[in-house]
Amino acid sequence: MEQNIEDYKLIFEKEGVYLHTNAKRSNQDTTIPGFIRIVERAGVPALEWSPLEDEGRSAPAVLYTKKDGDGVEEDANYDPGYEPDWAVISTVKKDREHVPVRDSGQWSFSLPLSELYSLRRARFSLGRNFLVLTSRGGHPLPPLHFHRGGTRELFRAMNRYIILDQSPVDGRLFLAYPHDPGALSQSFDKLQLFDDGSDLVSRFIQDPYATTFGGFSKVTNFFKVALRPPGPATHSRAAHDPNFPPQSDEEPGFELINCGVELGPRPDVTRGRPLDKWEEFLDPEGRVKNPERIKEIVFRGGVTPTLRKEVWKFLLGFYPWNSTHKEREDILRVKTDEYFRMKVQWKSVSEEQEMRNSLLKGYRSLIERDVSRTDRNNTFFSGNNNPGLTLLNDVLMTYCMFNFDLGYVQGMSDLLSPLLFVTQNEVESFWCLTGFMELVHQNFEESQEAMKKQLLQLSILLKALDPELCDFLDSQDSGSLCFCFRWLLIWFKREFSFEDILTMWEVVWSRLPCDNFHLLIACSILQSQRGELIGSDHDFNTILKHINELTMQLDLQTVLRGAEAIYLQLTQCKELPLKVQQVMGLYVPSSSEEDSPDSQASETLRLLAESQAGAASCDSAPVPTYP
């Protein structure tokens, strides 16, 4: 193709590539048809998408918005329908400074192929193929839905300019690398795959067997794909395996990649009886003789209501497990004095002083508002002038004195109310709250880094367990799982009945069978809804609505059985990806490993080796016991 006077070349073009929006207005479409193109502008290759124009009018641009009255303006902060001031819904950033966007239509984008970091290619049971592209700036672009096929041809055209290398940790993800060997060698340096990676490419080309196969046979695919000459996209399994199910006529050769590992069957799990005896676990001086056995029983069945007041104080660290009766009396006396000293601090602040302390005034206002609507259906907090509400207010105000840096954040009242209900004691509930906050205080930090990390960890687990469900959620702009934000923030407090949440929390406080068991609980809930989600015509808004409507509709024992079964299924897999092990606390590198550059490289290689696409097998293993 000859270059025109505008220094523009059209390399590839495909019609029938759609964006799916969440617009709900009658005059707006929820799917926008368009073209995907690869073009060269001044010799620079770029991937572009632009909508079809209908009678000169560009397609609408409504992304994660809600209606603001009856006007035409849209609020970019999407309202989830519940507590929008602390429920984060989307991490999509409107500012994509790393992704140059053309002016021809609000939805159009033009991404230089040198700025493409990754491309996720997937297909789920509804038969629609889609791609999710991420720029090197870290921003995902809207998923592109190929209603008429064409992903294979797009890959082939892109291979003229970049290398698309299948990720070793996710078979559906392709990482983009330049063809330039020098740039590729720099990429290896950044990965710290080898100590002297600067000359890696030339050494591999000269002697590939000595360089690669001599010690790292399991990373062969990584180097082969990265260094082979540009050519057609990877052939599908169907071309070589006559027993493999044929793909649709629309997209011949498209391979459904499920997961880096193949999990074994999920075992059946039964729950146990709650802890109903306490004195027999104490020695004559009051020490708990076998704390691990107590935790195991609590994990299996919870605690009977009559024992919760005592057992919770151990689970939450108010009392040490090896403390005697006498030592616990001393602890209670000291902690009571400490509590009331802090309470006096805020009680003694005059109205005039508070007028000059905007932070304390703000905490008080927020606490008063939240207390007035926390668990008012529970008799302990119901009615006006209820002493339970006064205690709830006072304990939360005192916590602001205890941890003034954090202060009060909306949602903390939800954590305190069950503690106050069980202990029926202001001082004990306060110190139980401080123990609980040791586990979850990062959830309430302004940066929300801990919440982002947990949502990412949840995504890692769900991708290993159910890649098809992940594909569906990705296709509906829900792959970030931000609709689970409230679950993780206050540990499912508003998803289950008050009595059920008492049982769930004490189960998780046992810290068995692994770290982040609450994330497995979230996976259990999501997988229980997969039929409803995938089998229906859901979009982002209706997925959010469906998840929100699960409140008080879930059976706790079924969810807990599912979460434990997921744990057993994952731990019985001998080729479990390293990232999944890390989320579950099954693999923790030593400090010497973390500090050693050699060990960092070996850890990367281990990740590559353990996650070789399509090469894992999960043999049966004995069911572990707890602890």
PDB file of C-alpha atoms in Angstrom, residues 286-504:
ATOM      1  CA  GLY A 286      -7.415 -21.215  84.157  1.00  0.00           C
ATOM      2  CA  ARG A 287      -4.977 -21.546  81.260  1.00  0.00           C
ATOM      3  CA  VAL A 288      -6.339 -22.922  77.980  1.00  0.00           C
ATOM      4  CA  LYS A 289      -4.631 -26.288  77.620  1.00  0.00           C
ATOM      5  CA  ASN A 290      -5.046 -26.764  73.875  1.00  0.00           C
ATOM      6  CA  PRO A 291      -5.736 -23.500  72.003  1.00  0.00           C
ATOM      7  CA  GLU A 292      -5.278 -25.135  68.591  1.00  0.00           C
ATOM      8  CA  ARG A 293      -7.975 -27.672  69.370  1.00  0.00           C
ATOM      9  CA  ILE A 294     -10.305 -24.849  70.403  1.00  0.00           C
ATOM     10  CA  LYS A 295      -9.651 -23.049  67.118  1.00  0.00           C
ATOM     11  CA  GLU A 296     -10.281 -26.230  65.158  1.00  0.00           C
ATOM     12  CA  ILE A 297     -13.660 -26.751  66.824  1.00  0.00           C
ATOM     13  CA  VAL A 298     -14.580 -23.099  66.292  1.00  0.00           C
ATOM     14  CA  PHE A 299     -13.643 -23.336  62.617  1.00  0.00           C
ATOM     15  CA  ARG A 300     -15.696 -26.505  62.228  1.00  0.00           C
ATOM     16  CA  GLY A 301     -18.889 -25.266  63.880  1.00  0.00           C
ATOM     17  CA  GLY A 302     -18.547 -21.925  65.620  1.00  0.00           C
ATOM     18  CA  VAL A 303     -19.334 -21.290  69.284  1.00  0.00           C
ATOM     19  CA  THR A 304     -22.568 -21.770  71.209  1.00  0.00           C
ATOM     20  CA  PRO A 305     -24.154 -18.416  72.168  1.00  0.00           C
ATOM     21  CA  THR A 306     -23.618 -18.937  75.909  1.00  0.00           C
ATOM     22  CA  LEU A 307     -19.835 -19.268  75.477  1.00  0.00           C
ATOM     23  CA  ARG A 308     -19.259 -16.482  72.962  1.00  0.00           C
ATOM     24  CA  LYS A 309     -18.747 -13.775  75.589  1.00  0.00           C
ATOM     25  CA  GLU A 310     -15.745 -15.664  76.977  1.00  0.00           C
ATOM     26  CA  VAL A 311     -14.304 -17.296  73.846  1.00  0.00           C
ATOM     27  CA  TRP A 312     -14.403 -14.187  71.677  1.00  0.00           C
ATOM     28  CA  LYS A 313     -12.066 -12.366  74.078  1.00  0.00           C
ATOM     29  CA  PHE A 314      -9.438 -15.034  73.373  1.00  0.00           C
ATOM     30  CA  LEU A 315     -10.051 -15.156  69.615  1.00  0.00           C
ATOM     31  CA  LEU A 316      -9.629 -11.372  69.386  1.00  0.00           C
ATOM     32  CA  GLY A 317      -6.559 -11.147  71.601  1.00  0.00           C
ATOM     33  CA  PHE A 318      -8.056  -9.401  74.644  1.00  0.00           C
ATOM     34  CA  TYR A 319      -6.885 -12.319  76.767  1.00  0.00           C
ATOM     35  CA  PRO A 320      -3.779 -14.403  75.970  1.00  0.00           C
ATOM     36  CA  TRP A 321      -4.474 -18.113  75.590  1.00  0.00           C
ATOM     37  CA  ASN A 322      -1.951 -18.976  78.306  1.00  0.00           C
ATOM     38  CA  SER A 323      -3.259 -16.466  80.864  1.00  0.00           C
ATOM     39  CA  THR A 324      -4.526 -17.619  84.280  1.00  0.00           C
ATOM     40  CA  HIS A 325      -7.742 -16.558  85.994  1.00  0.00           C
ATOM     41  CA  LYS A 326      -5.757 -14.141  88.157  1.00  0.00           C
ATOM     42  CA  GLU A 327      -3.874 -12.668  85.210  1.00  0.00           C
ATOM     43  CA  ARG A 328      -7.118 -12.081  83.331  1.00  0.00           C
ATOM     44  CA  GLU A 329      -8.546 -10.218  86.321  1.00  0.00           C
ATOM     45  CA  ASP A 330      -5.485  -7.979  86.306  1.00  0.00           C
ATOM     46  CA  ILE A 331      -5.739  -7.455  82.542  1.00  0.00           C
ATOM     47  CA  LEU A 332      -9.392  -6.441  82.825  1.00  0.00           C
ATOM     48  CA  ARG A 333      -8.622  -3.960  85.612  1.00  0.00           C
ATOM     49  CA  VAL A 334      -5.762  -2.332  83.694  1.00  0.00           C
ATOM     50  CA  LYS A 335      -7.687  -2.227  80.419  1.00  0.00           C
ATOM     51  CA  THR A 336     -10.732  -0.726  82.165  1.00  0.00           C
ATOM     52  CA  ASP A 337      -8.642   2.107  83.574  1.00  0.00           C
ATOM     53  CA  GLU A 338      -7.035   2.704  80.191  1.00  0.00           C
ATOM     54  CA  TYR A 339     -10.394   2.772  78.426  1.00  0.00           C
ATOM     55  CA  PHE A 340     -11.944   5.344  80.716  1.00  0.00           C
ATOM     56  CA  ARG A 341      -8.877   7.579  80.558  1.00  0.00           C
ATOM     57  CA  MET A 342      -9.350   7.724  76.783  1.00  0.00           C
ATOM     58  CA  LYS A 343     -13.083   8.233  77.126  1.00  0.00           C
ATOM     59  CA  VAL A 344     -12.568  11.208  79.417  1.00  0.00           C
ATOM     60  CA  GLN A 345     -10.397  12.830  76.755  1.00  0.00           C
ATOM     61  CA  TRP A 346     -13.245  13.337  74.331  1.00  0.00           C
ATOM     62  CA  LYS A 347     -15.949  13.702  77.015  1.00  0.00           C
ATOM     63  CA  SER A 348     -14.120  16.673  78.523  1.00  0.00           C
ATOM     64  CA  VAL A 349     -13.921  18.613  75.249  1.00  0.00           C
ATOM     65  CA  SER A 350     -16.249  21.598  75.476  1.00  0.00           C
ATOM     66  CA  GLU A 351     -18.449  22.748  72.622  1.00  0.00           C
ATOM     67  CA  GLU A 352     -16.252  25.799  72.209  1.00  0.00           C
ATOM     68  CA  GLN A 353     -13.127  23.619  71.969  1.00  0.00           C
ATOM     69  CA  GLU A 354     -14.792  21.290  69.503  1.00  0.00           C
ATOM     70  CA  MET A 355     -15.643  24.250  67.259  1.00  0.00           C
ATOM     71  CA  ARG A 356     -11.882  24.659  66.801  1.00  0.00           C
ATOM     72  CA  ASN A 357     -11.257  20.941  66.277  1.00  0.00           C
ATOM     73  CA  SER A 358     -12.839  20.167  62.926  1.00  0.00           C
ATOM     74  CA  LEU A 359     -11.471  16.634  62.859  1.00  0.00           C
ATOM     75  CA  LEU A 360     -13.064  15.595  66.153  1.00  0.00           C
ATOM     76  CA  LYS A 361     -16.253  17.398  65.212  1.00  0.00           C
ATOM     77  CA  GLY A 362     -16.339  15.512  61.930  1.00  0.00           C
ATOM     78  CA  TYR A 363     -15.814  12.159  63.666  1.00  0.00           C
ATOM     79  CA  ARG A 364     -18.629  12.898  66.115  1.00  0.00           C
ATOM     80  CA  SER A 365     -21.043  13.888  63.370  1.00  0.00           C
ATOM     81  CA  LEU A 366     -20.296  10.804  61.279  1.00  0.00           C
ATOM     82  CA  ILE A 367     -20.573   8.470  64.277  1.00  0.00           C
ATOM     83  CA  GLU A 368     -23.899   9.948  65.367  1.00  0.00           C
ATOM     84  CA  ARG A 369     -25.280   9.496  61.863  1.00  0.00           C
ATOM     85  CA  ASP A 370     -24.099   5.881  61.552  1.00  0.00           C
ATOM     86  CA  VAL A 371     -25.144   4.827  65.057  1.00  0.00           C
ATOM     87  CA  SER A 372     -28.684   5.979  64.364  1.00  0.00           C
ATOM     88  CA  ARG A 373     -28.988   3.430  61.521  1.00  0.00           C
ATOM     89  CA  THR A 374     -26.861   0.481  62.657  1.00  0.00           C
ATOM     90  CA  ASP A 375     -28.725  -2.795  63.307  1.00  0.00           C
ATOM     91  CA  ARG A 376     -31.876  -1.024  64.465  1.00  0.00           C
ATOM     92  CA  ASN A 377     -33.870  -4.203  63.886  1.00  0.00           C
ATOM     93  CA  ASN A 378     -31.908  -5.888  66.667  1.00  0.00           C
ATOM     94  CA  THR A 379     -33.625  -5.449  70.044  1.00  0.00           C
ATOM     95  CA  PHE A 380     -30.317  -4.426  71.627  1.00  0.00           C
ATOM     96  CA  PHE A 381     -30.240  -1.317  69.376  1.00  0.00           C
ATOM     97  CA  SER A 382     -33.922  -0.746  68.571  1.00  0.00           C
ATOM     98  CA  GLY A 383     -36.133   2.105  69.686  1.00  0.00           C
ATOM     99  CA  ASN A 384     -35.331   5.654  70.712  1.00  0.00           C
ATOM    100  CA  ASN A 385     -33.115   6.528  73.685  1.00  0.00           C
ATOM    101  CA  ASN A 386     -31.812   2.968  73.691  1.00  0.00           C
ATOM    102  CA  PRO A 387     -28.785   2.565  76.017  1.00  0.00           C
ATOM    103  CA  GLY A 388     -27.257   0.226  73.443  1.00  0.00           C
ATOM    104  CA  LEU A 389     -27.006   3.131  70.995  1.00  0.00           C
ATOM    105  CA  THR A 390     -25.300   5.256  73.634  1.00  0.00           C
ATOM    106  CA  LEU A 391     -22.716   2.526  74.232  1.00  0.00           C
ATOM    107  CA  LEU A 392     -22.186   2.146  70.480  1.00  0.00           C
ATOM    108  CA  ASN A 393     -21.551   5.878  70.186  1.00  0.00           C
ATOM    109  CA  ASP A 394     -19.227   6.049  73.196  1.00  0.00           C
ATOM    110  CA  VAL A 395     -17.075   3.095  72.178  1.00  0.00           C
ATOM    111  CA  LEU A 396     -16.613   4.481  68.651  1.00  0.00           C
ATOM    112  CA  MET A 397     -15.731   7.947  69.963  1.00  0.00           C
ATOM    113  CA  THR A 398     -13.206   6.379  72.346  1.00  0.00           C
ATOM    114  CA  TYR A 399     -11.664   4.420  69.476  1.00  0.00           C
ATOM    115  CA  CYS A 400     -10.966   7.776  67.799  1.00  0.00           C
ATOM    116  CA  MET A 401      -8.858   8.649  70.859  1.00  0.00           C
ATOM    117  CA  PHE A 402      -7.147   5.243  70.722  1.00  0.00           C
ATOM    118  CA  ASN A 403      -6.298   5.543  67.020  1.00  0.00           C
ATOM    119  CA  PHE A 404      -6.573   9.187  66.080  1.00  0.00           C
ATOM    120  CA  ASP A 405      -4.677   8.721  62.814  1.00  0.00           C
ATOM    121  CA  LEU A 406      -7.423   6.446  61.519  1.00  0.00           C
ATOM    122  CA  GLY A 407     -10.263   7.901  63.577  1.00  0.00           C
ATOM    123  CA  TYR A 408     -13.711   6.799  62.490  1.00  0.00           C
ATOM    124  CA  VAL A 409     -14.556   5.592  59.008  1.00  0.00           C
ATOM    125  CA  GLN A 410     -17.998   4.570  57.884  1.00  0.00           C
ATOM    126  CA  GLY A 411     -18.489   0.835  58.338  1.00  0.00           C
ATOM    127  CA  MET A 412     -16.786   0.567  61.738  1.00  0.00           C
ATOM    128  CA  SER A 413     -20.159   0.706  63.479  1.00  0.00           C
ATOM    129  CA  ASP A 414     -21.058  -2.479  61.615  1.00  0.00           C
ATOM    130  CA  LEU A 415     -18.005  -4.194  63.108  1.00  0.00           C
ATOM    131  CA  LEU A 416     -18.693  -3.028  66.659  1.00  0.00           C
ATOM    132  CA  SER A 417     -22.403  -3.806  66.993  1.00  0.00           C
ATOM    133  CA  PRO A 418     -22.032  -7.646  67.125  1.00  0.00           C
ATOM    134  CA  LEU A 419     -19.159  -7.302  69.610  1.00  0.00           C
ATOM    135  CA  LEU A 420     -21.238  -5.086  71.875  1.00  0.00           C
ATOM    136  CA  PHE A 421     -24.229  -7.385  71.526  1.00  0.00           C
ATOM    137  CA  VAL A 422     -22.216 -10.458  72.574  1.00  0.00           C
ATOM    138  CA  THR A 423     -20.112  -8.963  75.386  1.00  0.00           C
ATOM    139  CA  GLN A 424     -22.869  -6.686  76.734  1.00  0.00           C
ATOM    140  CA  ASN A 425     -19.980  -4.678  78.170  1.00  0.00           C
ATOM    141  CA  GLU A 426     -18.572  -1.317  77.076  1.00  0.00           C
ATOM    142  CA  VAL A 427     -14.945  -1.977  78.033  1.00  0.00           C
ATOM    143  CA  GLU A 428     -14.751  -5.529  76.725  1.00  0.00           C
ATOM    144  CA  SER A 429     -16.423  -4.626  73.441  1.00  0.00           C
ATOM    145  CA  PHE A 430     -13.924  -1.794  72.955  1.00  0.00           C
ATOM    146  CA  TRP A 431     -10.867  -4.021  73.389  1.00  0.00           C
ATOM    147  CA  CYS A 432     -12.433  -6.710  71.219  1.00  0.00           C
ATOM    148  CA  LEU A 433     -12.932  -4.019  68.584  1.00  0.00           C
ATOM    149  CA  THR A 434      -9.251  -3.064  68.745  1.00  0.00           C
ATOM    150  CA  GLY A 435      -8.373  -6.740  68.230  1.00  0.00           C
ATOM    151  CA  PHE A 436     -10.739  -6.995  65.264  1.00  0.00           C
ATOM    152  CA  MET A 437      -9.358  -3.772  63.793  1.00  0.00           C
ATOM    153  CA  GLU A 438      -5.851  -5.259  63.953  1.00  0.00           C
ATOM    154  CA  LEU A 439      -7.098  -7.660  61.276  1.00  0.00           C
ATOM    155  CA  VAL A 440      -9.018  -5.181  59.115  1.00  0.00           C
ATOM    156  CA  HIS A 441      -7.817  -1.640  59.909  1.00  0.00           C
ATOM    157  CA  GLN A 442      -6.122  -1.364  56.514  1.00  0.00           C
ATOM    158  CA  ASN A 443      -9.544  -1.746  54.885  1.00  0.00           C
ATOM    159  CA  PHE A 444     -10.463   1.693  56.206  1.00  0.00           C
ATOM    160  CA  GLU A 445      -7.331   3.609  55.224  1.00  0.00           C
ATOM    161  CA  GLU A 446      -7.904   6.488  52.854  1.00  0.00           C
ATOM    162  CA  SER A 447      -5.610   5.153  50.137  1.00  0.00           C
ATOM    163  CA  GLN A 448      -7.716   1.946  49.898  1.00  0.00           C
ATOM    164  CA  GLU A 449      -4.579   0.094  48.846  1.00  0.00           C
ATOM    165  CA  ALA A 450      -5.535  -2.869  51.037  1.00  0.00           C
ATOM    166  CA  MET A 451      -8.965  -3.085  49.429  1.00  0.00           C
ATOM    167  CA  LYS A 452      -7.455  -2.932  45.954  1.00  0.00           C
ATOM    168  CA  LYS A 453      -5.016  -5.671  46.928  1.00  0.00           C
ATOM    169  CA  GLN A 454      -7.809  -7.912  48.239  1.00  0.00           C
ATOM    170  CA  LEU A 455      -9.875  -7.435  45.092  1.00  0.00           C
ATOM    171  CA  LEU A 456      -6.811  -8.384  43.057  1.00  0.00           C
ATOM    172  CA  GLN A 457      -6.234 -11.442  45.258  1.00  0.00           C
ATOM    173  CA  LEU A 458      -9.888 -12.419  44.861  1.00  0.00           C
ATOM    174  CA  SER A 459      -9.479 -12.124  41.088  1.00  0.00           C
ATOM    175  CA  ILE A 460      -6.402 -14.388  41.197  1.00  0.00           C
ATOM    176  CA  LEU A 461      -8.329 -17.050  43.108  1.00  0.00           C
ATOM    177  CA  LEU A 462     -11.403 -16.842  40.886  1.00  0.00           C
ATOM    178  CA  LYS A 463      -9.321 -17.109  37.710  1.00  0.00           C
ATOM    179  CA  ALA A 464      -7.781 -20.326  39.011  1.00  0.00           C
ATOM    180  CA  LEU A 465     -11.175 -21.710  40.065  1.00  0.00           C
ATOM    181  CA  ASP A 466     -13.522 -20.548  37.323  1.00  0.00           C
ATOM    182  CA  PRO A 467     -11.939 -18.875  34.282  1.00  0.00           C
ATOM    183  CA  GLU A 468     -15.220 -19.000  32.362  1.00  0.00           C
ATOM    184  CA  LEU A 469     -16.936 -16.905  35.033  1.00  0.00           C
ATOM    185  CA  CYS A 470     -13.995 -14.490  34.960  1.00  0.00           C
ATOM    186  CA  ASP A 471     -14.327 -14.218  31.184  1.00  0.00           C
ATOM    187  CA  PHE A 472     -17.999 -13.370  31.485  1.00  0.00           C
ATOM    188  CA  LEU A 473     -17.379 -10.731  34.152  1.00  0.00           C
ATOM    189  CA  ASP A 474     -14.575  -9.250  32.054  1.00  0.00           C
ATOM    190  CA  SER A 475     -16.868  -9.022  29.066  1.00  0.00           C
ATOM    191  CA  GLN A 476     -19.342  -6.975  31.112  1.00  0.00           C
ATOM    192  CA  ASP A 477     -16.752  -4.546  32.527  1.00  0.00           C
ATOM    193  CA  SER A 478     -17.014  -6.335  35.879  1.00  0.00           C
ATOM    194  CA  GLY A 479     -13.676  -8.146  35.907  1.00  0.00           C
ATOM    195  CA  SER A 480     -12.320  -5.898  38.672  1.00  0.00           C
ATOM    196  CA  LEU A 481     -14.885  -7.482  41.070  1.00  0.00           C
ATOM    197  CA  CYS A 482     -15.515  -4.087  42.649  1.00  0.00           C
ATOM    198  CA  PHE A 483     -19.090  -5.165  43.375  1.00  0.00           C
ATOM    199  CA  CYS A 484     -17.499  -7.318  46.124  1.00  0.00           C
ATOM    200  CA  PHE A 485     -16.090  -4.223  47.846  1.00  0.00           C
ATOM    201  CA  ARG A 486     -18.670  -4.171  50.643  1.00  0.00           C
ATOM    202  CA  TRP A 487     -18.221  -7.898  51.292  1.00  0.00           C
ATOM    203  CA  LEU A 488     -14.534  -7.493  51.995  1.00  0.00           C
ATOM    204  CA  LEU A 489     -14.688  -4.131  53.753  1.00  0.00           C
ATOM    205  CA  ILE A 490     -16.907  -5.274  56.652  1.00  0.00           C
ATOM    206  CA  TRP A 491     -16.574  -9.035  56.259  1.00  0.00           C
ATOM    207  CA  PHE A 492     -20.022  -9.760  54.792  1.00  0.00           C
ATOM    208  CA  LYS A 493     -21.786  -8.011  57.686  1.00  0.00           C
ATOM    209  CA  ARG A 494     -24.700  -6.890  55.510  1.00  0.00           C
ATOM    210  CA  GLU A 495     -24.983 -10.040  53.424  1.00  0.00           C
ATOM    211  CA  PHE A 496     -26.081 -12.421  56.216  1.00  0.00           C
ATOM    212  CA  SER A 497     -28.441 -12.315  59.153  1.00  0.00           C
ATOM    213  CA  PHE A 498     -27.139 -10.969  62.462  1.00  0.00           C
ATOM    214  CA  GLU A 499     -26.941 -14.444  64.008  1.00  0.00           C
ATOM    215  CA  ASP A 500     -25.214 -15.886  60.940  1.00  0.00           C
ATOM    216  CA  ILE A 501     -22.588 -13.160  60.983  1.00  0.00           C
ATOM    217  CA  LEU A 502     -21.700 -14.038  64.587  1.00  0.00           C
ATOM    218  CA  THR A 503     -20.913 -17.568  63.415  1.00  0.00           C
ATOM    219  CA  MET A 504     -19.061 -16.481  60.282  1.00  0.00           C
TER     220      MET A 504
END
